[in-house]
Amino acid sequence: MPDIAAVKTVLAGQRVETPSWGYGNSGTRFKVFPQQGVPRTPFEKLDDAGKVHEFTGVTPKVSLHIPWDRVDDYGALAKHAKERGLQLGAINANVFQDDDYKLGSVCHPDASVRRKAVQHLLECVDIMDATGSTDLKLWFADGTNYPGQDDIRGRQDRLAEALAAVYERLGDDQRILLEYKFFEPAFYTTDIPDWGTAYAHCLKLGDKAQVVVDTGHHAPGTNIEFIVALLLNEGRLGGFDFNSRFYADDDLMVGSADPFQLFRIMHEVSQNGGLDTSANVAFMLDQCHNIEAKIPAVIRSVMNVQEATAKALLVDRNALTAAQRAGDVLAANAVLMDAYSTDVRPLLREVREEQGLNPDPVAAYAASGWQEQIAAERVGGKQAGWGA
Ligand code: PSV
Ligand code: MN
């Protein structure tokens, strides 16, 4: 049986990075429903992230998205973060919201557009230098909508050239996290549609390039945990953009649509050393809270990751290995299902209490009065939103 004290230590040490855009307004292409008290500046987003960290104790890092979180003084933003017990995490580049990018960014047929995109990526590394961030997260909306629209292989070469220029600029402690997504906004080809393409580019670049698995970026039915096991085995799993989905890239709260899938993913992570701090796997959220209250939704998501992790840690490894070696299919499956079926909420409550936290972060947040305070104070100005 797993050693419960050791399980608790891992749980207490696990970190989840929250996204600045999760605190802003978001929606679909049909409607964005504004919410009261939504931050108006990147500083206010950090104030909310600080509350999530205060009640969960495991979310000290916040990912930024540039230019959504552009400020004049990144040193001041980093200081604001530090005062709230936070650090600035991954810098997400954005080369998908400018008119010039209609036919792509780093894969665009016109070299001047490609240059502009690369300039932005390099600016993101400058920002990392100023904020102390170590991770540059790259997702490209590049692709085509119609057969024949552009040369598939030519676009790969343009992509490789741009990535090499950015890789060259990275500091010793900085890395590229390269993200893939099978479709959207492009509908025919996407230039980085899958883990294999991302992995091939990372291999060409070098050790400081790793793949990031956004759990909403696969075709339905894809075995994500297989990808995770493989990338960990190759030393190329840089991190996760956690969210969950029923249909496409729904960006719902992680673990809400398919908690069993999240458990299977965390089992492979745990099994293959991905929870060791030396593996440096970034457990990030990439979610949008369109209709639910944002801060409690982030807290709930963090708890969902913790619950899946706790269940994965409870897998009886010795029993599993013995059953696998004996070819005992049913016994091996039963070991996994026993762990998955365990109610780990009492264990996590204990872990929180041992850290001096309230065992119920959602209730603690609700009782804190923060939601009422921001609704009263954050009036006037322009609320931050996905894409703004
Ligand atoms: C693209 O769908 C994506 O997952 C990328 O990570 C973007 O940067 C992010 O969403 C924006 O929400
Ligand atoms: Mn993502």
XYZ file of C-alpha atoms and ligand atoms in Angstrom:
401
model
C 0.000 0.000 0.000
C 1.226 3.551 -0.674
C 2.829 5.397 2.218
C 0.248 8.021 3.181
C 2.796 10.395 4.710
C 4.741 10.362 1.421
C 1.524 10.915 -0.554
C 0.724 13.916 1.632
C 4.178 15.388 1.093
C 3.776 15.191 -2.676
C 0.314 16.751 -2.487
C 1.523 19.579 -0.287
C 4.358 20.253 -2.730
C 2.360 20.168 -5.949
C 1.919 23.537 -7.665
C -0.731 24.660 -10.154
C -0.246 27.809 -12.241
C -3.335 29.928 -12.892
C -3.948 31.995 -16.054
C -4.465 35.770 -15.926
C -7.177 35.456 -18.581
C -9.197 33.094 -16.348
C -9.931 36.095 -14.115
C -11.193 38.298 -16.968
C -14.441 38.240 -18.887
C -14.696 35.633 -21.613
C -17.346 34.106 -23.797
C -18.097 32.575 -27.115
C -18.250 34.297 -30.484
C -21.937 34.799 -29.718
C -21.767 36.695 -26.440
C -19.490 37.688 -23.614
C -21.456 38.034 -20.366
C -19.687 40.547 -18.113
C -19.471 39.784 -14.389
C -19.365 42.183 -11.448
C -15.966 42.839 -9.919
C -13.941 41.593 -12.883
C -10.375 43.020 -12.909
C -9.667 46.041 -15.071
C -5.904 45.743 -15.124
C -3.230 43.030 -14.936
C -2.566 44.265 -11.377
C -6.153 43.522 -10.356
C -5.911 40.089 -12.002
C -2.964 39.405 -9.701
C -5.032 40.541 -6.721
C -7.575 37.825 -7.580
C -4.867 35.243 -8.205
C -3.475 36.160 -4.780
C -6.805 35.193 -3.232
C -6.759 31.812 -4.996
C -3.269 31.229 -3.620
C -4.300 32.399 -0.141
C -7.046 29.761 0.044
C -5.465 26.877 -1.880
C -1.828 27.413 -0.872
C -0.615 25.804 -4.104
C -0.957 28.472 -6.822
C 1.940 30.889 -6.476
C 2.452 31.356 -10.240
C 0.301 33.277 -12.696
C 0.636 32.974 -16.482
C 0.458 36.185 -18.488
C -0.762 36.678 -22.053
C 0.884 39.408 -24.105
C -0.495 41.856 -25.252
C -3.561 41.278 -23.057
C -1.404 41.850 -19.981
C 0.887 44.486 -21.426
C 2.016 47.068 -18.833
C 4.560 49.893 -18.939
C 6.617 48.511 -16.087
C 6.971 44.730 -15.787
C 9.246 45.157 -12.787
C 6.331 46.864 -11.004
C 4.016 44.025 -12.004
C 6.494 41.441 -10.678
C 6.739 43.445 -7.432
C 2.941 43.585 -7.140
C 2.928 39.800 -7.563
C 5.625 39.302 -4.939
C 3.716 41.390 -2.405
C 0.863 38.901 -2.761
C 3.094 35.854 -2.404
C 3.001 35.312 -6.175
C 5.452 35.050 -9.050
C 4.878 35.712 -12.736
C 4.815 32.421 -14.600
C 4.675 31.481 -18.268
C 4.552 34.267 -20.810
C 2.028 33.372 -23.511
C 2.730 34.986 -26.863
C -0.134 36.187 -28.987
C 0.359 36.225 -32.733
C -3.243 35.594 -33.635
C -5.176 38.798 -33.044
C -3.725 41.259 -35.505
C -5.165 42.010 -38.957
C -1.800 41.109 -40.506
C -2.193 37.513 -39.313
C -5.132 36.577 -41.533
C -3.000 34.040 -43.419
C -0.826 33.134 -40.445
C 2.002 34.586 -38.365
C 5.339 32.773 -38.398
C 4.108 30.617 -41.315
C 2.649 33.515 -43.306
C 3.657 33.544 -46.994
C 4.861 37.170 -46.676
C 8.282 37.510 -45.017
C 7.437 40.932 -43.551
C 4.519 39.461 -41.569
C 6.759 36.630 -40.395
C 9.323 39.175 -39.228
C 6.655 41.070 -37.287
C 5.529 37.851 -35.575
C 9.094 36.914 -34.635
C 9.624 40.416 -33.240
C 6.660 39.854 -30.941
C 8.028 36.511 -29.792
C 11.379 38.129 -29.039
C 9.591 40.907 -27.138
C 8.029 38.161 -25.004
C 11.510 36.917 -24.098
C 12.441 40.501 -23.118
C 9.378 40.487 -20.861
C 10.496 37.174 -19.350
C 13.843 38.780 -18.547
C 12.018 41.599 -16.750
C 9.548 39.382 -14.867
C 11.866 36.482 -14.075
C 9.615 34.091 -16.001
C 11.285 30.945 -17.276
C 8.644 29.641 -19.691
C 7.674 31.025 -23.102
C 4.452 29.332 -24.152
C 3.884 29.356 -27.886
C 0.627 28.523 -29.560
C 0.117 29.415 -33.202
C -3.265 29.840 -34.849
C -1.463 29.327 -38.171
C -2.995 27.068 -40.756
C -5.080 27.080 -43.907
C -8.765 26.732 -44.672
C -8.688 25.335 -48.191
C -6.731 22.643 -50.003
C -4.113 24.309 -52.163
C -4.219 27.569 -50.207
C -0.529 27.335 -49.267
C 2.363 24.911 -49.353
C 2.158 22.618 -46.302
C 5.862 21.786 -46.245
C 6.917 25.369 -46.982
C 4.953 26.494 -43.960
C 6.800 23.933 -41.784
C 10.126 25.373 -42.940
C 9.006 28.925 -42.118
C 7.870 27.748 -38.698
C 11.204 26.045 -38.008
C 13.108 29.183 -39.023
C 11.075 31.408 -36.684
C 11.344 28.983 -33.771
C 15.115 28.749 -34.234
C 15.424 32.553 -34.038
C 13.496 32.623 -30.769
C 15.317 29.615 -29.327
C 18.605 31.346 -30.002
C 17.495 34.307 -27.872
C 16.546 32.220 -24.777
C 18.563 32.605 -21.580
C 20.099 29.599 -19.835
C 17.143 29.123 -17.475
C 14.453 29.821 -20.051
C 12.610 27.346 -22.226
C 10.034 27.196 -24.998
C 6.814 25.317 -24.275
C 5.372 24.480 -27.677
C 1.656 23.879 -27.861
C -0.352 21.986 -30.486
C -4.030 21.996 -31.369
C -5.732 19.910 -34.011
C -7.984 22.606 -35.487
C -9.433 26.071 -34.907
C -9.229 28.754 -36.090
C -7.858 27.004 -39.185
C -10.175 24.343 -40.567
C -8.165 22.479 -43.209
C -4.535 22.332 -42.056
C -3.058 23.562 -38.800
C 0.701 24.043 -38.787
C 1.179 22.411 -35.365
C -1.817 20.085 -35.165
C -0.483 17.355 -32.893
C 2.134 16.293 -30.360
C 4.236 14.633 -33.069
C 4.690 17.862 -35.008
C 5.433 19.812 -31.814
C 7.887 17.115 -30.716
C 9.680 17.092 -34.082
C 10.202 20.860 -33.870
C 11.379 20.606 -30.253
C 13.897 17.911 -31.171
C 15.314 20.128 -33.899
C 15.559 23.088 -31.532
C 17.273 21.453 -28.557
C 16.791 20.589 -24.890
C 15.222 23.911 -23.974
C 12.176 23.193 -26.137
C 9.421 21.004 -24.745
C 5.870 20.127 -25.645
C 2.876 21.440 -23.729
C -0.263 19.314 -23.673
C -3.464 21.356 -23.654
C -6.055 18.767 -22.689
C -8.692 20.409 -24.926
C -6.606 20.252 -28.102
C -7.173 16.713 -29.356
C -9.649 14.945 -31.566
C -12.393 13.227 -29.556
C -11.271 9.806 -28.350
C -7.556 10.618 -28.384
C -5.663 8.766 -25.676
C -4.022 11.758 -24.005
C -2.395 9.746 -21.244
C -0.447 7.767 -23.853
C 0.960 11.033 -25.231
C 1.859 12.098 -21.689
C 3.683 8.834 -20.941
C 5.584 9.022 -24.199
C 6.644 12.658 -23.811
C 7.747 12.083 -20.215
C 9.772 9.092 -21.312
C 11.485 11.256 -23.925
C 12.080 14.111 -21.436
C 9.960 16.460 -23.530
C 6.836 17.034 -21.470
C 7.121 20.706 -20.546
C 3.709 21.052 -19.017
C -0.039 21.060 -19.273
C -2.662 23.577 -20.180
C -5.408 21.959 -18.134
C -9.077 22.391 -18.975
C -11.845 20.044 -19.978
C -14.115 19.620 -22.910
C -17.223 17.882 -24.129
C -16.875 18.787 -27.806
C -13.844 20.798 -28.967
C -11.653 23.365 -27.200
C -14.364 24.121 -24.623
C -11.965 25.459 -21.959
C -14.235 24.267 -19.142
C -12.999 23.622 -15.619
C -10.438 20.821 -15.604
C -11.873 17.540 -14.386
C -15.455 18.652 -14.906
C -16.256 16.791 -18.115
C -14.217 13.654 -17.569
C -12.638 13.215 -14.135
C -11.588 9.678 -15.051
C -9.522 10.965 -17.959
C -7.821 13.458 -15.651
C -7.043 10.605 -13.242
C -5.597 8.499 -16.081
C -3.413 11.426 -17.134
C -2.220 12.041 -13.570
C -1.549 8.339 -13.142
C 0.872 8.421 -16.084
C 2.407 11.621 -14.734
C 2.899 10.082 -11.308
C 4.053 6.724 -12.666
C 6.668 8.315 -14.933
C 8.258 10.767 -12.503
C 6.313 13.815 -13.660
C 5.503 14.870 -10.093
C 9.163 15.098 -9.134
C 10.204 18.735 -8.987
C 13.257 17.823 -11.069
C 10.949 16.874 -13.970
C 9.908 20.559 -14.107
C 6.454 19.825 -15.514
C 4.359 23.014 -15.382
C 0.799 22.232 -14.306
C -0.999 25.220 -15.756
C -4.674 25.979 -16.179
C -5.899 27.389 -19.501
C -9.571 27.969 -18.905
C -12.283 30.531 -19.470
C -15.116 30.946 -16.988
C -17.903 32.230 -19.191
C -20.965 31.708 -17.033
C -19.627 30.659 -13.632
C -18.060 32.920 -10.987
C -14.402 33.155 -11.923
C -12.377 33.032 -8.701
C -14.308 30.117 -7.147
C -14.083 28.346 -10.517
C -10.305 28.636 -10.482
C -10.267 27.337 -6.895
C -12.516 24.411 -7.882
C -10.232 23.603 -10.831
C -7.165 23.540 -8.603
C -8.994 21.179 -6.221
C -9.943 18.934 -9.143
C -6.278 18.653 -10.136
C -5.384 17.864 -6.529
C -8.065 15.179 -6.288
C -6.926 13.474 -9.496
C -3.328 13.657 -8.283
C -4.221 12.208 -4.884
C -6.014 9.282 -6.523
C -3.057 8.691 -8.840
C -0.714 8.665 -5.837
C -2.913 6.105 -4.108
C -2.400 3.544 -6.868
C -0.759 0.551 -5.233
C 2.302 0.346 -7.445
C 3.611 -2.937 -6.134
C 0.255 -4.618 -6.620
C -0.039 -3.061 -10.071
C 3.404 -4.201 -11.174
C 2.801 -7.704 -9.815
C -0.510 -7.986 -11.652
C 0.975 -6.613 -14.873
C 3.932 -9.010 -14.749
C 1.607 -11.928 -14.073
C -0.508 -10.880 -17.047
C -3.482 -10.589 -14.709
C -5.589 -8.134 -16.677
C -8.469 -7.940 -14.238
C -6.307 -7.552 -11.141
C -4.234 -4.792 -12.782
C -7.338 -2.906 -13.814
C -8.818 -3.383 -10.322
C -5.752 -1.771 -8.725
C -6.311 1.356 -10.804
C -10.041 1.413 -10.218
C -9.611 0.988 -6.452
C -7.490 4.130 -6.379
C -9.861 6.020 -8.650
C -12.851 5.043 -6.504
C -11.282 6.298 -3.288
C -12.807 9.423 -1.793
C -9.658 11.534 -1.393
C -11.402 14.629 -0.107
C -10.747 13.835 3.577
C -7.052 13.277 2.797
C -6.810 16.632 1.006
C -8.604 18.355 3.863
C -5.935 16.970 6.198
C -3.147 18.114 3.872
C -4.596 21.638 3.879
C -5.025 21.719 7.646
C -1.431 20.585 8.087
C -0.404 23.574 5.934
C -2.426 25.918 8.152
C -5.105 26.337 5.485
C -8.858 26.115 5.747
C -9.762 22.549 4.681
C -12.499 23.895 2.387
C -11.027 26.580 0.095
C -14.326 27.275 -1.702
C -16.157 27.963 1.567
C -13.220 29.954 2.916
C -13.237 32.157 -0.180
C -17.006 32.664 0.021
C -16.690 33.696 3.682
C -13.784 36.054 2.997
C -15.922 38.877 1.621
C -13.521 39.400 -1.307
C -16.209 38.871 -3.938
C -18.426 41.550 -2.372
C -15.449 43.873 -1.976
C -14.370 43.721 -5.627
C -17.954 44.050 -6.842
C -18.259 47.288 -4.831
C -14.804 48.675 -5.590
C -14.204 47.757 -9.208
C -16.693 50.070 -10.812
C -15.898 52.245 -13.800
C -12.999 51.616 -16.137
C -12.875 48.865 -18.676
C -13.125 45.279 -17.494
C -10.412 42.954 -18.729
C -11.565 40.274 -21.098
C -10.298 37.412 -23.196
C -8.830 39.190 -26.170
C -8.462 42.554 -24.463
C -5.362 28.215 -27.840
O -6.624 27.682 -27.958
C -4.920 28.291 -26.408
O -5.066 27.056 -25.795
C -3.524 28.800 -26.259
O -2.882 28.304 -25.122
C -3.753 30.248 -26.126
O -2.672 30.987 -25.759
C -4.887 30.200 -25.133
O -5.715 29.199 -25.689
C -5.655 31.423 -24.890
O -6.734 31.129 -24.061
Mn -3.719 26.364 -24.248
